[in-house]
Coordinates of C-alpha atoms and ligand atoms in Angstrom, one line a residue:
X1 CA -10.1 -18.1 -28.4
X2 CA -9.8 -18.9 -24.9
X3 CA -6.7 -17.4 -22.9
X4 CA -3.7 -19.8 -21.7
X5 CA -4.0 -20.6 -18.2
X6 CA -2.9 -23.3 -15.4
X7 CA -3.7 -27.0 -16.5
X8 CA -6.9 -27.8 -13.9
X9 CA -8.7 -31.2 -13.3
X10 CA -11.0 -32.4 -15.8
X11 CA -13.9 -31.9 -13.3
X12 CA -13.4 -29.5 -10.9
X13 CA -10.5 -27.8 -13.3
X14 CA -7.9 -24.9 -11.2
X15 CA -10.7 -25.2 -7.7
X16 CA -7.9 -27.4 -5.8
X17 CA -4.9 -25.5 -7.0
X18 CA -6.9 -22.2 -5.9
X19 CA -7.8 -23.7 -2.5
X20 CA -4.1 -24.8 -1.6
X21 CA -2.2 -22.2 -3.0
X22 CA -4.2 -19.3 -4.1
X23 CA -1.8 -16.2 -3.7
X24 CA 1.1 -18.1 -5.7
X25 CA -1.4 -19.6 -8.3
X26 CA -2.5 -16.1 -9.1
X27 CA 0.8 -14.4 -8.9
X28 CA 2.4 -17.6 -11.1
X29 CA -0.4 -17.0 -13.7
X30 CA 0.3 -13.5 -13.9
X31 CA 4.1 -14.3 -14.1
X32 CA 3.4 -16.9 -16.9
X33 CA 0.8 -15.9 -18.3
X34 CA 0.8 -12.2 -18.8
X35 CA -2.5 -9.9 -18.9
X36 CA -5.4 -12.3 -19.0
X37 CA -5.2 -15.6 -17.5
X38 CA -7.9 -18.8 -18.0
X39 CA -8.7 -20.8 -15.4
X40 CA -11.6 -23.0 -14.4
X41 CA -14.0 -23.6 -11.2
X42 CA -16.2 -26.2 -12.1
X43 CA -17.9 -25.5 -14.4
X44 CA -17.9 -21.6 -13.9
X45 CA -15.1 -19.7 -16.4
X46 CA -12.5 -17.6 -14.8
X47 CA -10.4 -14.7 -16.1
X48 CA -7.8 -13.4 -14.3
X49 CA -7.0 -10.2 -15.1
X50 CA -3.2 -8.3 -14.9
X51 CA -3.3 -5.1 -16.8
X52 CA -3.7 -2.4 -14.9
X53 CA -6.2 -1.0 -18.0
X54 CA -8.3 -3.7 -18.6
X55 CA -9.0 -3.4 -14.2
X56 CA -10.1 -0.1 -15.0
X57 CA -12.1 -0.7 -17.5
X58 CA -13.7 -3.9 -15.4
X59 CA -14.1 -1.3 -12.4
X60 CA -14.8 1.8 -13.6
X61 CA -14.8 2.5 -17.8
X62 CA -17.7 -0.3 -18.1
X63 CA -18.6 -0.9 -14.3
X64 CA -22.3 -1.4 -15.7
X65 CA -21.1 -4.3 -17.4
X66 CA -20.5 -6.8 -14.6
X67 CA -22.4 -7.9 -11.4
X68 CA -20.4 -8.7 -7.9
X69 CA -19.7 -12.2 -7.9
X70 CA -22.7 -14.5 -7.5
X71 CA -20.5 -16.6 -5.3
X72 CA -19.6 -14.3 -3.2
X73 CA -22.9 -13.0 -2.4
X74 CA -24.0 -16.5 -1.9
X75 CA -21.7 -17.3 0.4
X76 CA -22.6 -14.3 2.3
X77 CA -26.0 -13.8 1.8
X78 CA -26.8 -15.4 5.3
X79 CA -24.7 -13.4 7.1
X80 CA -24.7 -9.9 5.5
X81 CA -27.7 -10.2 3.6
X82 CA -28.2 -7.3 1.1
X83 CA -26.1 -4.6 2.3
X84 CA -23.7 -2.1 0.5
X85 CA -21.3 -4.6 -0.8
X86 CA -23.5 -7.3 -2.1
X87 CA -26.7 -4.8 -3.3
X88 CA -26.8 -4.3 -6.9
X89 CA -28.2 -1.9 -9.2
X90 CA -30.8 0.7 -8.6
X91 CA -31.1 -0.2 -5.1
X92 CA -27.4 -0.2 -4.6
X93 CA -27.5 3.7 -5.8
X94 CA -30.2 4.9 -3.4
X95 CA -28.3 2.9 -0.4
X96 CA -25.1 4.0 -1.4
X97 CA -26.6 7.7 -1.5
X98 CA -28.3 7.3 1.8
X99 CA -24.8 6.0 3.4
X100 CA -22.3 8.1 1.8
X101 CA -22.7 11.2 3.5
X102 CA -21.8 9.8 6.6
X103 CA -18.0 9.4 5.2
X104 CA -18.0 13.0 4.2
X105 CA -14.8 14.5 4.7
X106 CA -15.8 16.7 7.5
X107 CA -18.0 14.1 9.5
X108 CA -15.1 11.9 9.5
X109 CA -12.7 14.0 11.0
X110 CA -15.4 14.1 14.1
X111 CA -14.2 10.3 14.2
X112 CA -11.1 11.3 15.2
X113 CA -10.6 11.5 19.2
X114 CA -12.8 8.3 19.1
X115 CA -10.0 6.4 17.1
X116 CA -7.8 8.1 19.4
X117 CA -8.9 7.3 22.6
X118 CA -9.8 3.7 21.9
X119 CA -6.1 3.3 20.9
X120 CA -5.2 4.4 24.4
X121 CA -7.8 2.5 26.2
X122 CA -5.9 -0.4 24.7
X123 CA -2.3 0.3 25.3
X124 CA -2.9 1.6 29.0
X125 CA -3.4 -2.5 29.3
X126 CA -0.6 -2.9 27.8
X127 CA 2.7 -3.9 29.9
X128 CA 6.1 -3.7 28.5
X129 CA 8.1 -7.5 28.3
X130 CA 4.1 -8.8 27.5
X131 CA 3.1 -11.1 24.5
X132 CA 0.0 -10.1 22.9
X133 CA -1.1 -11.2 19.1
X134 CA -1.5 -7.9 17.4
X135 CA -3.8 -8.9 15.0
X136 CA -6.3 -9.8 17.6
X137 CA -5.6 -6.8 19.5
X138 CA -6.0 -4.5 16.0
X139 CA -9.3 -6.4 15.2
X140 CA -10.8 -5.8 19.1
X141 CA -9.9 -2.1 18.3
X142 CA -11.1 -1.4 15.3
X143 CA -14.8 -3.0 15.9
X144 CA -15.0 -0.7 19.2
X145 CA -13.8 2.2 17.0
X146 CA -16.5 1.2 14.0
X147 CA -19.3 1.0 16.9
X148 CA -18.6 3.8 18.4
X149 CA -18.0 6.4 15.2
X150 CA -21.1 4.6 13.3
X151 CA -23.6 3.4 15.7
X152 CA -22.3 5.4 18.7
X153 CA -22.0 1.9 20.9
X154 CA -19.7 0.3 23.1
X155 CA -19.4 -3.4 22.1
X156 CA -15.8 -3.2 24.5
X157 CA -17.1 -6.1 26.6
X158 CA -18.2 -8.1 23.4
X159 CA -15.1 -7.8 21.3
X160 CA -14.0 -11.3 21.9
X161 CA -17.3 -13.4 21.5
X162 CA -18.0 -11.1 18.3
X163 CA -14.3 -11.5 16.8
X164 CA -14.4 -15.5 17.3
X165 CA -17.7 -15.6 15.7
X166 CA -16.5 -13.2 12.8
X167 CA -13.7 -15.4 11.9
X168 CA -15.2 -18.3 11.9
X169 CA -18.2 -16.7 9.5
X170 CA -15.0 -16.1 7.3
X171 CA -13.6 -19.1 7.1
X172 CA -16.8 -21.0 6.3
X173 CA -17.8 -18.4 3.6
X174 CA -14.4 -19.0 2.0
X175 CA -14.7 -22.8 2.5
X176 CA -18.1 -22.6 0.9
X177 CA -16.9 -20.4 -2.1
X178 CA -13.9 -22.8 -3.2
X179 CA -15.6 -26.1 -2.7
X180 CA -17.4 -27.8 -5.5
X181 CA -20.1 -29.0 -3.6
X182 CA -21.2 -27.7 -0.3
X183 CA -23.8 -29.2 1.8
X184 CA -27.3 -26.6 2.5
X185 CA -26.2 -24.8 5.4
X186 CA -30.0 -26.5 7.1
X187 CA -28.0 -30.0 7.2
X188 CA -26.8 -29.9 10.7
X189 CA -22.7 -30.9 9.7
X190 CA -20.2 -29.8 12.5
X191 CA -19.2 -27.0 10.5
X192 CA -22.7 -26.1 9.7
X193 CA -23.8 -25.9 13.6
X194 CA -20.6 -23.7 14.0
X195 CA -21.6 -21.4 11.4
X196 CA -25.1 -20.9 12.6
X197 CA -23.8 -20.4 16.6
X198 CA -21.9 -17.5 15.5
X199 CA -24.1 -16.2 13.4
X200 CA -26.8 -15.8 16.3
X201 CA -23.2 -13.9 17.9
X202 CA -23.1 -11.2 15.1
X203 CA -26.9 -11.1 15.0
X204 CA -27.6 -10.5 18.5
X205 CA -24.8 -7.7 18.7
X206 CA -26.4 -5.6 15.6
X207 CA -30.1 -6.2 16.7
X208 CA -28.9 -5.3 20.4
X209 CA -27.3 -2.1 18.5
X210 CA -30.7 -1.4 16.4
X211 CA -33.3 -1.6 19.0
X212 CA -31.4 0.3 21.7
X213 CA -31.6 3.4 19.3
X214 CA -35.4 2.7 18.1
X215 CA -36.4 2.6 22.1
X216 CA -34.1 6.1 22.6
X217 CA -36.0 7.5 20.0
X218 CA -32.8 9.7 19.9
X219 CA -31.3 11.5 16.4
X220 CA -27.9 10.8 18.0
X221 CA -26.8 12.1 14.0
X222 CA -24.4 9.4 13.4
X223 CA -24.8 6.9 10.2
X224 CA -27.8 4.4 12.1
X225 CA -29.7 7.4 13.0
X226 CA -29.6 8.5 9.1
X227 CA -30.3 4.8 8.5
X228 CA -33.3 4.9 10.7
X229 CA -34.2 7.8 9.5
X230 CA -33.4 7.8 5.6
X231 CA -36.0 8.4 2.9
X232 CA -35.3 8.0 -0.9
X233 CA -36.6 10.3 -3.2
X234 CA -40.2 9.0 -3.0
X235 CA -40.1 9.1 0.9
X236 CA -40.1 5.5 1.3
X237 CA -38.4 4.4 4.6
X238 CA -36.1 1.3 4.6
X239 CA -37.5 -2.1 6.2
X240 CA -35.9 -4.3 9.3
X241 CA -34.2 -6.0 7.0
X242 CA -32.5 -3.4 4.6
X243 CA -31.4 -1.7 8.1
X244 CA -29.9 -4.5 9.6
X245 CA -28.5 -5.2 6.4
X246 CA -26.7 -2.3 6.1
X247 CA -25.7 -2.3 9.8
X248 CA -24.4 -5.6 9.5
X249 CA -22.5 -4.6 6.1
X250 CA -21.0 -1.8 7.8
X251 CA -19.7 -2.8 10.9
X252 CA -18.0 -6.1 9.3
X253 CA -16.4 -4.3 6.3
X254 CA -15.6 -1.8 8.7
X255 CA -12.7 -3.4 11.0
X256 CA -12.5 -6.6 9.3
X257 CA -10.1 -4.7 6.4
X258 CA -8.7 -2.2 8.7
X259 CA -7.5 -4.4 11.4
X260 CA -5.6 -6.7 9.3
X261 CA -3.8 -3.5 7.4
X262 CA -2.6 -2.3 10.9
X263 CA -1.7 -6.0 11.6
X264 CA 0.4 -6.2 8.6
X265 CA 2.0 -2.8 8.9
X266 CA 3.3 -3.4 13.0
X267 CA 4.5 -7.2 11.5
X268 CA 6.5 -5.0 8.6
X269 CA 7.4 -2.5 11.7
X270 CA 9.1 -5.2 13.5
X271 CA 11.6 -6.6 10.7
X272 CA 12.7 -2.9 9.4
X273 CA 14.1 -1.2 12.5
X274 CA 14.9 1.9 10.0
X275 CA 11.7 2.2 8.8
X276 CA 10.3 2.4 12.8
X277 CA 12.9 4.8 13.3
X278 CA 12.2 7.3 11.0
X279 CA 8.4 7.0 11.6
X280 CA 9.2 7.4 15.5
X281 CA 11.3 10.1 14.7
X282 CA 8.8 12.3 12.3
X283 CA 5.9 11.1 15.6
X284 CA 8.0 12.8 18.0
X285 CA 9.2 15.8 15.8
X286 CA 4.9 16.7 14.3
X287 CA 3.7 15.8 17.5
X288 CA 6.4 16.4 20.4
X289 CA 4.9 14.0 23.1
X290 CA 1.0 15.2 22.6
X291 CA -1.5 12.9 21.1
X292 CA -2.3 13.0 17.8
X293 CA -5.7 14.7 16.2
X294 CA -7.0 14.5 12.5
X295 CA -5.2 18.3 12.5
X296 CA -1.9 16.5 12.4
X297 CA -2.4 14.1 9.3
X298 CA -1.4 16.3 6.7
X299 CA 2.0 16.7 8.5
X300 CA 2.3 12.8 9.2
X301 CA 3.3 12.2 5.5
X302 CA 5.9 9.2 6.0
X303 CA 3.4 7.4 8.8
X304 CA 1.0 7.3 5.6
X305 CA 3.8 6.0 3.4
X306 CA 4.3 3.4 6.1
X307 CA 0.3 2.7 5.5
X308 CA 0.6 2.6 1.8
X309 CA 3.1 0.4 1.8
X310 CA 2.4 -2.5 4.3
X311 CA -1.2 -2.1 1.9
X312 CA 0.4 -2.6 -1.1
X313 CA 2.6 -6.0 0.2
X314 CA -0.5 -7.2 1.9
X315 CA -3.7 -5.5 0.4
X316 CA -6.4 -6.7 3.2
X317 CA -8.9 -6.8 0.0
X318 CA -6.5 -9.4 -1.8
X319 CA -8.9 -10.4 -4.5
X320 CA -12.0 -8.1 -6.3
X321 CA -14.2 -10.6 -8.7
X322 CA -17.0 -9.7 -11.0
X323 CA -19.3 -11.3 -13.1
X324 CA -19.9 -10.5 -16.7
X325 CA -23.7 -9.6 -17.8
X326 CA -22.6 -9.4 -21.4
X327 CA -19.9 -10.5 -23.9
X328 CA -16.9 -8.1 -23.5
X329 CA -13.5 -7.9 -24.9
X330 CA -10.9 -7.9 -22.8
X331 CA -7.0 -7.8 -23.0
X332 CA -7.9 -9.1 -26.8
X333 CA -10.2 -12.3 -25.7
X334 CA -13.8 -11.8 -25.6
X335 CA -15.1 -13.0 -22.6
X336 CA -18.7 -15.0 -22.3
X337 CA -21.3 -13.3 -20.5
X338 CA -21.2 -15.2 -17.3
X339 CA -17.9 -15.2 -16.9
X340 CA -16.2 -14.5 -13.7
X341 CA -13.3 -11.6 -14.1
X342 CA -10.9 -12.0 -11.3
X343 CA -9.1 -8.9 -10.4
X344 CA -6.3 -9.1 -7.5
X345 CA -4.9 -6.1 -5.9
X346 CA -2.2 -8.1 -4.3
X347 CA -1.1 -9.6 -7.8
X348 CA -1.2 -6.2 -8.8
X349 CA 0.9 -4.5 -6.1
X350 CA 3.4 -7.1 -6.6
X351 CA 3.7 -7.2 -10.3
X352 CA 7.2 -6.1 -11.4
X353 CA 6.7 -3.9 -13.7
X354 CA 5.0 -1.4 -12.4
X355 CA 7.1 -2.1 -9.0
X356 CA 10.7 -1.6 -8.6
X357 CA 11.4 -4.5 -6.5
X358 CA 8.6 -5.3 -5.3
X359 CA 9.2 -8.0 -2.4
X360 CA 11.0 -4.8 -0.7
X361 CA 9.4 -2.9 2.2
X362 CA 9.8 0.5 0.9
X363 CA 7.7 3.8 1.8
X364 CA 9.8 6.0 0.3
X365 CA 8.7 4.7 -3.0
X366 CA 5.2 6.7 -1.7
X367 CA 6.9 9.9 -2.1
X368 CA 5.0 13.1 -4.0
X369 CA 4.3 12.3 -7.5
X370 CA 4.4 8.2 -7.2
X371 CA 1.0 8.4 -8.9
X372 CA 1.9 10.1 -11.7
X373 CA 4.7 6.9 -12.7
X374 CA 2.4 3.9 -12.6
X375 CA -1.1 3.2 -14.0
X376 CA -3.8 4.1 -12.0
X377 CA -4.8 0.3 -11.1
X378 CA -1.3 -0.9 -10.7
X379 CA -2.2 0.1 -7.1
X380 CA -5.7 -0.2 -6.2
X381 CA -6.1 -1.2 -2.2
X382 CA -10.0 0.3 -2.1
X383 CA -11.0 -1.2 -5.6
X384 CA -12.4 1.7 -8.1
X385 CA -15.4 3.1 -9.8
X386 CA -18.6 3.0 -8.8
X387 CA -18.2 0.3 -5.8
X388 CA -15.0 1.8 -4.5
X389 CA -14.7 1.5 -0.9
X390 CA -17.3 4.0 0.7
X391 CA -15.0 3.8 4.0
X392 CA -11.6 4.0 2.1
X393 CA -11.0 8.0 3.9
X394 CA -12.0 6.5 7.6
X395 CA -9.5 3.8 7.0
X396 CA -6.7 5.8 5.8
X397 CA -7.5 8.4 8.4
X398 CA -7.8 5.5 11.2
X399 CA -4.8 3.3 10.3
X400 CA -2.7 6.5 10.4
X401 CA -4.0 7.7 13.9
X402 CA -3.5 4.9 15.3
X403 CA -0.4 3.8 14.3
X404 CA 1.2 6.6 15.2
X405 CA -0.6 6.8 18.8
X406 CA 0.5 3.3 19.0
X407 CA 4.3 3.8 17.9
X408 CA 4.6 7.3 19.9
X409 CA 4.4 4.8 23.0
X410 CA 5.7 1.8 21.9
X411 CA 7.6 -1.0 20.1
X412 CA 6.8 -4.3 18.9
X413 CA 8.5 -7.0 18.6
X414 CA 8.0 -10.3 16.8
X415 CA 8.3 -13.4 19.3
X416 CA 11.0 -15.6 18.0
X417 CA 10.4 -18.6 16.7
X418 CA 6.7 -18.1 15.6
X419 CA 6.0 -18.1 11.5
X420 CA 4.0 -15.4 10.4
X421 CA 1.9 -16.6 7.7
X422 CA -0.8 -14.9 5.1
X423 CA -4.4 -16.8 4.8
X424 CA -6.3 -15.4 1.9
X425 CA -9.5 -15.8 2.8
X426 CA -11.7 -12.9 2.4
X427 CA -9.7 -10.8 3.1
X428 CA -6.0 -10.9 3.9
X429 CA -5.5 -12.2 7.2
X430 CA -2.4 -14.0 9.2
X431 CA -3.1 -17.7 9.7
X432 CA -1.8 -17.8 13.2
X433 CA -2.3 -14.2 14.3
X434 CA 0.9 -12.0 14.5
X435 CA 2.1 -12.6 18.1
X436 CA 4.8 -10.0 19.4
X437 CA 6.7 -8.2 22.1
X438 CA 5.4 -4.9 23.5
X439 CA 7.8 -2.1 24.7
X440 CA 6.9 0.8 26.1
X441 CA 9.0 3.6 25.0
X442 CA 11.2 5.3 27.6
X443 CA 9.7 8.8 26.5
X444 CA 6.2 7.6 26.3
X445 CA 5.7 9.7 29.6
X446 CA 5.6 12.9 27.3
X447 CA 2.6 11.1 25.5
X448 CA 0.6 10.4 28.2
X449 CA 1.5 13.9 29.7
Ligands
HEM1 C1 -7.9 -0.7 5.0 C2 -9.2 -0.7 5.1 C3 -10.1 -1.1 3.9 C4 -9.9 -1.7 2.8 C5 -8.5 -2.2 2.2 C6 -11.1 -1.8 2.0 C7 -11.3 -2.3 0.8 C8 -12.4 -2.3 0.1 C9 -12.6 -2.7 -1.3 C10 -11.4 -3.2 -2.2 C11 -13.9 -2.6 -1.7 C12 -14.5 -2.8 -3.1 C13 -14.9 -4.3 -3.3 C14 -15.4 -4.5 -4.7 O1 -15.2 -3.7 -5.6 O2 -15.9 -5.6 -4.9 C15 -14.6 -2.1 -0.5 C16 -15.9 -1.9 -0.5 C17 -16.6 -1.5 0.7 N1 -16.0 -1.1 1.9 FE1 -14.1 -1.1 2.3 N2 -12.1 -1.3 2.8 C18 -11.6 -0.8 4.0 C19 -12.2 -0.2 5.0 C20 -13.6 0.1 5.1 C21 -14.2 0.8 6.1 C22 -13.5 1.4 7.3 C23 -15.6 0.7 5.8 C24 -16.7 1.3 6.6 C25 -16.6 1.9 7.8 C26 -15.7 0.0 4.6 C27 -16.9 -0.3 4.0 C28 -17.0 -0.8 2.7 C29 -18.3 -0.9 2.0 C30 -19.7 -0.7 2.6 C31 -18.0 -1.4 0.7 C32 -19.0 -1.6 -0.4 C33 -19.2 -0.3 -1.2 C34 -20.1 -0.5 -2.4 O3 -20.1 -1.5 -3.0 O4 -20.8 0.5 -2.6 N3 -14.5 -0.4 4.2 N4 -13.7 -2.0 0.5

């Protein structure tokens, strides 16, 4: 028995309805149709899953079950190749083992000063009364900040070319993932030549990255020198390509995702003057004018409910997708092998019954003990299981440091007049940018002090 689902085109089935309006087509099927939803993409089956259990089972209970999307990882292939988030498998293990211990607990909070500074690198060219689009601003920041901690470089200068070149690489993967028939990316179409320019922009950057270390010869000890470096448990070596790979992998999902959570969280900022208040206020009161160091997280506790909760309205991961290798039963239907199983954290985070009004901008509902009253993947911003976000503890530690570096000096404002709007691509991002007001805080003096 196949699940009910939105009525698609004879051909192409749900793929328009998707590409036009794919946050409210999910969230109406979930509305309408309850745990499992049917839809179509050509040819290709799609399940859309809204119960928080059968997520978990998906993610973690029978993880070996299901592949990452094929689509996705052709889409991407060209640009990130085989890295950590496409690599399946026993290969995924032994790179997931050789990365992992970079994101230890203890060589994270090293990262600290580096998020930090960088934060006030970029407010020092800040001016009070100026118009700046945060998420452009979040997005130069974050890449310097993943350069730096990961590959200790400074791609400062580069931030611009690099972040153009990165958005468009998103847009055409999405473009190429939704439409029925894409031409080979050899065919030299307008959007085709685009695609290729700034791939050479991203290429260039992590080769530049790559051989400046090989010539150093130096252990610097930071995630490309364990890359360089890394042996699996035969001593084998990684090749070019597995390196860059991984480099690649890394520095993309590494401030695509956190950039547009900081985005969203200043945009939420700006329209709930209470909210900024009380997170000014518990800034000045943990941190009294100094600057704030990974020592000061544990006391930060409502800046990290402001996190969790501008992540839960807009989780930058909006959508998770598998693909099954086997017949499974799921939510009562069994589902083909070859399925797709479509699993949306921002369906999810706004599904009323786990969420007491969930449209509302609410941190307080983050308070000690919030996990114990929903299920575990009723809220699920890093995915789960085996493939959970190997970065999800430098996120949370980054968004937090620099939000609250960024609000101990200042305010933001959004500019009137300008829609905000979401565009699901691969990630969560806003279609125009989020442009805003900056103003310096009259106290700031004791930060800089
Ligand atoms: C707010 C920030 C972030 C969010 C919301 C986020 C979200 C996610 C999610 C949902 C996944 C799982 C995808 C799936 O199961 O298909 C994932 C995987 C991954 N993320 Fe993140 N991420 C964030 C930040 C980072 C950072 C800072 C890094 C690295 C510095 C990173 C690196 C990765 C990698 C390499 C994977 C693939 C892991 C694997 O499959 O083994 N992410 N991320």
């Amino acid at each position: 028995m196949i699940p009910p689902g939105p009525k698609g085109d004879f051909l192409i089935g749900n793929l328009r309805q998707f590409r036009n309006q794919r946050l409210d087509l999910l969230l109406s099927n979930m509305q309408t149709y309850g745990d499992v939803a049917y839809m179509r993409f050509g040819p290709r089956s799609l399940y859309q899953l809204n119960n928080p259990d059968d997520i978990q089972y998906v993610l973690v209970k029978a993880a070996e079950k299901f592949y990452k999307s094929p689509s996705l990882k052709r889409a991407t292939e060209q640009a990130i190749g085989e890295g950590l988030l496409t690599s399946e498998g026993d290969f995924h293990k032994r790179q997931r083992k050789l990365v992992q211990p970079a994101f230890h607990h203890n060589r994270i909070a090293k990262y600290g000063n580096v998020m930090v500074d960088y934060t006030a690198q970029m407010m020092d060219r800040w001016e009070s009364g100026q118009q700046r689009d945060m998420h452009h601003e979040m997005m130069r920041l974050t890449m310097q900040i993943v350069a730096k901690t990961l590959f200790d470089a400074d791609i400062s200068s580069k931030t611009d070319s690099i972040g153009q070149a990165i958005s468009i690489g998103i847009e055409t993967t999405a473009e190429r993932i939704t439409q029925p028939l894409s031409l080979p990316e050899w065919i030299p179409t307008r959007r085709n030549i685009e695609r290729r320019q700034a791939a050479e922009v991203v290429t260039n950057t992590i080769l530049n990255i790559i051989n400046a270390r090989r010539e150093s010869s130096q252990d610097t000890g930071d995630l490309l020198s364990m890359l360089l470096m890394g042996e699996d448990d035969i001593g084998e070596g990684m090749t070019d390509k597995q390196i860059y790979d991984e480099v690649v992998t890394l520095f993309i999902a590494g401030h695509e995702t956190t950039a547009n959570a900081l985005a969203w969280t200043l945009y939420l900022l700006a329209q709930h003057p209470e909210v900024e208040a009380k997170l000014v206020d518990e800034i000045q009161m943990v941190l009294g004018g100094r600057t704030p160091t990974v020592g000061d997280l544990g006391q930060l506790r409502y800046t990290d409910k402001v996190i969790k909760e501008a992540m839960r309205l807009y989780p930058p991961a909006w959508i998770i997708t598998r693909q099954a290798i086997e017949n499974v039963l799921l939510g009562g239907y069994e589902i083909p092998a070859g399925s797709v199983v479509l699993m949306s954290p921002y369906v999810m985070h706004h599904h009323p019954h786990y969420w007491h009004e969930p449209e509302k901008f609410m941190p307080e509902r983050f308070a000690p003990g919030w996990e114990d009253c929903i299920p575990k993947y009723a809220y699920f911003p890093f995915g789960g299981g085996p493939r959970i976000c190997v970065g999800n503890q430098f996120a949370i530690m980054e968004a937090n440091l620099v939000l609250a570096t960024i609000m101990q000096r200042c305010s933001v404002a959004l500019m009137p007049g300008k829609k905000v709007e979401t565009e699901p691509l691969i990630t969560l991002r806003p279609k125009h940018g989020i442009p805003m007001t900056i103003k310096k805080r009259e106290n700031s003096h004791l930060a800089l002090a």
